[in-house]
mmCIF file of C-alpha atoms in Angstrom:
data_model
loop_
_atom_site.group_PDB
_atom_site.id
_atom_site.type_symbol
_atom_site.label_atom_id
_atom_site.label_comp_id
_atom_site.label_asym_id
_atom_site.label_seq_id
_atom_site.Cartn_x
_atom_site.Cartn_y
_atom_site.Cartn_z
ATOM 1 C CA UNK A 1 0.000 0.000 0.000
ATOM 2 C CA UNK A 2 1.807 3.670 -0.887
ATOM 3 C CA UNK A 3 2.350 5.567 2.141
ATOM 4 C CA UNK A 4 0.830 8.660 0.413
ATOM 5 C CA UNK A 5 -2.082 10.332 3.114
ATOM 6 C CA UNK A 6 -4.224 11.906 0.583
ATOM 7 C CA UNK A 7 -4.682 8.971 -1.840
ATOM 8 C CA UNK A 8 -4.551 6.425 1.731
ATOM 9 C CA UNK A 9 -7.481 8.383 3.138
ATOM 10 C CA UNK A 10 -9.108 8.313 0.235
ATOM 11 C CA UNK A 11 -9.354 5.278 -0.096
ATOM 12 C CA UNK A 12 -10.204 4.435 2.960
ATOM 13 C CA UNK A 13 -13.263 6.803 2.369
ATOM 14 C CA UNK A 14 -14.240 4.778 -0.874
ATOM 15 C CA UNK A 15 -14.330 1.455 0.663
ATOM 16 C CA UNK A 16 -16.806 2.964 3.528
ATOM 17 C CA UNK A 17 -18.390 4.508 0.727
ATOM 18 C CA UNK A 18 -18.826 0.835 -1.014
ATOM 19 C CA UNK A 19 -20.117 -0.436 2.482
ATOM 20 C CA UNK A 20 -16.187 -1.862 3.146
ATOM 21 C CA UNK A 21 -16.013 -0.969 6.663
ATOM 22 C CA UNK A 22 -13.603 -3.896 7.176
ATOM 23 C CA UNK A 23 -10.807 -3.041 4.425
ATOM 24 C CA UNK A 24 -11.642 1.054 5.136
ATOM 25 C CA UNK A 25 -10.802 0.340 8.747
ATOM 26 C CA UNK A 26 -7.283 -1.524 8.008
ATOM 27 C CA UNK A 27 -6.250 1.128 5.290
ATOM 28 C CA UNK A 28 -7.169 4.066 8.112
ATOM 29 C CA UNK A 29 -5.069 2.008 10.887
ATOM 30 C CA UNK A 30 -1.987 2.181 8.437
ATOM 31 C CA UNK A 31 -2.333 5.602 7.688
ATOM 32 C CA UNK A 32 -3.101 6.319 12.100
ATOM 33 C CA UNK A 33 0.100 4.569 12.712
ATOM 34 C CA UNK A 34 2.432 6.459 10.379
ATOM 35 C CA UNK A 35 0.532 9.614 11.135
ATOM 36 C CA UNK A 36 -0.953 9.619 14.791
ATOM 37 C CA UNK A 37 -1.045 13.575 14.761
ATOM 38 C CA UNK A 38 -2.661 14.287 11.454
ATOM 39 C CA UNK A 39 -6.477 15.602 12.161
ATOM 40 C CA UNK A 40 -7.108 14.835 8.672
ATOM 41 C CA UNK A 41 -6.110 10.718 9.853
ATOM 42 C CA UNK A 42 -8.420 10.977 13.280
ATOM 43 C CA UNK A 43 -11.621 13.030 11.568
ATOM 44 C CA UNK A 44 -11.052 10.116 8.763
ATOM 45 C CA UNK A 45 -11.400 7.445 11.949
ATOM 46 C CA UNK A 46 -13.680 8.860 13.735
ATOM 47 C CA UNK A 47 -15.875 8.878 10.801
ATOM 48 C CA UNK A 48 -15.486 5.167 9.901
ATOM 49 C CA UNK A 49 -16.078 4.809 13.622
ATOM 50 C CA UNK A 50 -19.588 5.978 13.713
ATOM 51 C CA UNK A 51 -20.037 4.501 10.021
ATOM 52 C CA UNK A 52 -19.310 1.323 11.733
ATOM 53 C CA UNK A 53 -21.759 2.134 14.586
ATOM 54 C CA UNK A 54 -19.068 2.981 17.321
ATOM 55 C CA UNK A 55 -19.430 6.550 17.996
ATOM 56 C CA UNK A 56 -18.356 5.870 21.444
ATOM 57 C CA UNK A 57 -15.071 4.665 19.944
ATOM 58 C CA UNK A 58 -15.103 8.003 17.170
ATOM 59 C CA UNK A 59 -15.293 10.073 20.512
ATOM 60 C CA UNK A 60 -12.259 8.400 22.399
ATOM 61 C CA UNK A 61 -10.592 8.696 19.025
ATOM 62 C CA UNK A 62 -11.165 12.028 18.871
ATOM 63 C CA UNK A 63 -11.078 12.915 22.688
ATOM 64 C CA UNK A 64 -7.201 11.456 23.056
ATOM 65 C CA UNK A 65 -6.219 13.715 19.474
ATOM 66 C CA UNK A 66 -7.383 16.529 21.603
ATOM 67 C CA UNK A 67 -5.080 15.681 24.691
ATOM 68 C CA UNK A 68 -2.405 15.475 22.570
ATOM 69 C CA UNK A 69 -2.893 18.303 20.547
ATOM 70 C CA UNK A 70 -3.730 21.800 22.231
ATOM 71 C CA UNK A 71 -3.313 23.834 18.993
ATOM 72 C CA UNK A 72 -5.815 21.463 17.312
ATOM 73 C CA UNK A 73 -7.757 23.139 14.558
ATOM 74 C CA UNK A 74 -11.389 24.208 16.316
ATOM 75 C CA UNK A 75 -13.134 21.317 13.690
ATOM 76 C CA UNK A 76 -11.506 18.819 15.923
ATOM 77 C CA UNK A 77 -13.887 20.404 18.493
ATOM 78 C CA UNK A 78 -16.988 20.681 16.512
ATOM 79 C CA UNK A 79 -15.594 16.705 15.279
ATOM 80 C CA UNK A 80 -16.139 15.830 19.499
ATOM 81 C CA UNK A 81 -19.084 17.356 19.829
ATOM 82 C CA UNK A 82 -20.881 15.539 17.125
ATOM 83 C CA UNK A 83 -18.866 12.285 18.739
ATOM 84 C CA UNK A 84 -20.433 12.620 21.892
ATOM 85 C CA UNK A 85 -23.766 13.158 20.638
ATOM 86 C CA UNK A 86 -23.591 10.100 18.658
ATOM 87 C CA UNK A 87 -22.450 8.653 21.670
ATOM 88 C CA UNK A 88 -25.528 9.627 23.941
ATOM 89 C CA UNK A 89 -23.111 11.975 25.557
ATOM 90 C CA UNK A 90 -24.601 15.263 25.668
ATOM 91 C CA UNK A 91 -23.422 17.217 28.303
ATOM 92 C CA UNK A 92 -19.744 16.020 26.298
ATOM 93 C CA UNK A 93 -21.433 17.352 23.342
ATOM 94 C CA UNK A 94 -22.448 20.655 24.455
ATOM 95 C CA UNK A 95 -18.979 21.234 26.229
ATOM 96 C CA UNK A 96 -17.478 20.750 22.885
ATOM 97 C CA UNK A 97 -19.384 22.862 21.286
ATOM 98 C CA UNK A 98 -18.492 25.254 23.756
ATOM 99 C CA UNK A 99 -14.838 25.106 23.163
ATOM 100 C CA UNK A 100 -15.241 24.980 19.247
ATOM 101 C CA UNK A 101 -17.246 28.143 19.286
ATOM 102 C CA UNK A 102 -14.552 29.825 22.044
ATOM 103 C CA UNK A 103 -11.996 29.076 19.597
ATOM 104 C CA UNK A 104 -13.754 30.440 16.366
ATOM 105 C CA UNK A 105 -14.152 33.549 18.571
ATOM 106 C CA UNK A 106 -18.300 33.530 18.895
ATOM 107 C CA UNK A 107 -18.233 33.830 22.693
ATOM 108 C CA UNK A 108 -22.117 34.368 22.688
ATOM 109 C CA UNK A 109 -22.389 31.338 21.618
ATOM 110 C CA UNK A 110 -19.743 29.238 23.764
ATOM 111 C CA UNK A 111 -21.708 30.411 26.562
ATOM 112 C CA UNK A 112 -25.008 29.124 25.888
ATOM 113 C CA UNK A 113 -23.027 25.869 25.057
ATOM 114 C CA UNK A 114 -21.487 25.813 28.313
ATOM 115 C CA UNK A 115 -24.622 26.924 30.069
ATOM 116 C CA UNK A 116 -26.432 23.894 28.442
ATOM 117 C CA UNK A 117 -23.543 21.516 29.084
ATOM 118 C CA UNK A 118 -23.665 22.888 32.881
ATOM 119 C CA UNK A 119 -27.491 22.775 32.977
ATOM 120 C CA UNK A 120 -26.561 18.669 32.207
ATOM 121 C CA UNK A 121 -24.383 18.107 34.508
ATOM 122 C CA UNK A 122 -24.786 16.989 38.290
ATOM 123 C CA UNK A 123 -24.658 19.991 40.659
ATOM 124 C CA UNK A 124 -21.342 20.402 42.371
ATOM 125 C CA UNK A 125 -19.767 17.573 40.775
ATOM 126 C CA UNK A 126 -16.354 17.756 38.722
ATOM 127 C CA UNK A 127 -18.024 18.658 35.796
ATOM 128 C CA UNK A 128 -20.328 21.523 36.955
ATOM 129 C CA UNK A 129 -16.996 23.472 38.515
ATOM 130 C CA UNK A 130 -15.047 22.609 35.336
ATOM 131 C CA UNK A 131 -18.336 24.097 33.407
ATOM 132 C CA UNK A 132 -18.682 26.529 35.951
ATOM 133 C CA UNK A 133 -15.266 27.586 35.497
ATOM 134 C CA UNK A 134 -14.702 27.731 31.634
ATOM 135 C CA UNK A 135 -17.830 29.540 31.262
ATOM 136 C CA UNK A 136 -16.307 32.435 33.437
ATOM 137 C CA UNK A 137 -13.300 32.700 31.247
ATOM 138 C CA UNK A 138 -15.125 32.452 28.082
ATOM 139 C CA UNK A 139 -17.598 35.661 29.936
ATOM 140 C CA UNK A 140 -14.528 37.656 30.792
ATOM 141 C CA UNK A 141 -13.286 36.811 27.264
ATOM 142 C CA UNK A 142 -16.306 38.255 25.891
ATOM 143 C CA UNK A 143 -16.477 41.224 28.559
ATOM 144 C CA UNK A 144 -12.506 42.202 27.156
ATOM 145 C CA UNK A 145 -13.561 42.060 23.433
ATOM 146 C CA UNK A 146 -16.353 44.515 23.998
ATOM 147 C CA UNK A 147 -14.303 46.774 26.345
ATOM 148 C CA UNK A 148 -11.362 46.935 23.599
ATOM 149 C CA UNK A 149 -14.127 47.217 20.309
ATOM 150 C CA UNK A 150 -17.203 48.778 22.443
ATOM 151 C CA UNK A 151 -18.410 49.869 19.036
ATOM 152 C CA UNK A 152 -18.554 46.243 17.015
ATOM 153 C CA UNK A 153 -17.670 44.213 20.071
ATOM 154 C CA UNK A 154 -15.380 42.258 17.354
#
């Protein structure tokens, strides 16, 4: 098999496309091993993943890639949050959501994410003061980019 990404993805794609989940998955694994920090390789998983009717694997997948990589492109986020709804996760989705839309600078909408994440999640647990938390930072975010453009608020 060439080692090329492009045409290896690719063709991974096509045999999901052809209902090839099997042969799509080991082309994709030979590609993740040579590549392992390409988002182009994990999206690419993570789709075959919930093609194959694992979207709780697509969102591990996708949840380690984000570990690893904290200048991952905001997609990766938006990638999660679709994950975890797949998943049945949806205080996981919502959070994600959150973060994509921090990260592609709409902080108006980040915070209803995080609101409806926090809304999900049990009170005074882990979660809730990690919610709690991020949604503060992504308020004083917001309350900085409308005291430096009070005009446009951009």
């Amino acid at each position: 098999m060439p080692d090329n990404l492009h045409y290896g993805l690719a063709l991974a794609r096509a045999y999901r496309d052809q209902g090839r989940l099997e042969d799509a998955l080991a082309v994709w694994e030979h590609f993740e091993a040579i590549h392992p920090a390409s988002f182009a390789v994990v999206a690419t998983g993570a789709d075959l993943f919930t093609a194959d009717g694992r979207p709780a694997a697509a969102l591990d997948l996708l949840t380690g890639y984000l570990r690893r990589a904290p200048q991952a492109p905001p997609e990766a986020w938006r990638r999660q949050a679709e994950a975890a709804e797949a998943a049945g996760q949806h205080v996981r989705s919502h959070e994600a959501l959150g973060e994509y839309y921090t990260r592609t600078g709409r902080f108006d909408r980040a915070m209803e994410q995080f609101q409806l994440a926090l809304d999900g999640a049990a009170p005074g647990s882990s979660d809730a003061l990690r919610l709690e938390a991020r949604l503060e930072q992504v308020r004083a975010r917001q309350r900085q980019r409308l005291a430096d453009n009070p005009v446009s608020g951009r």
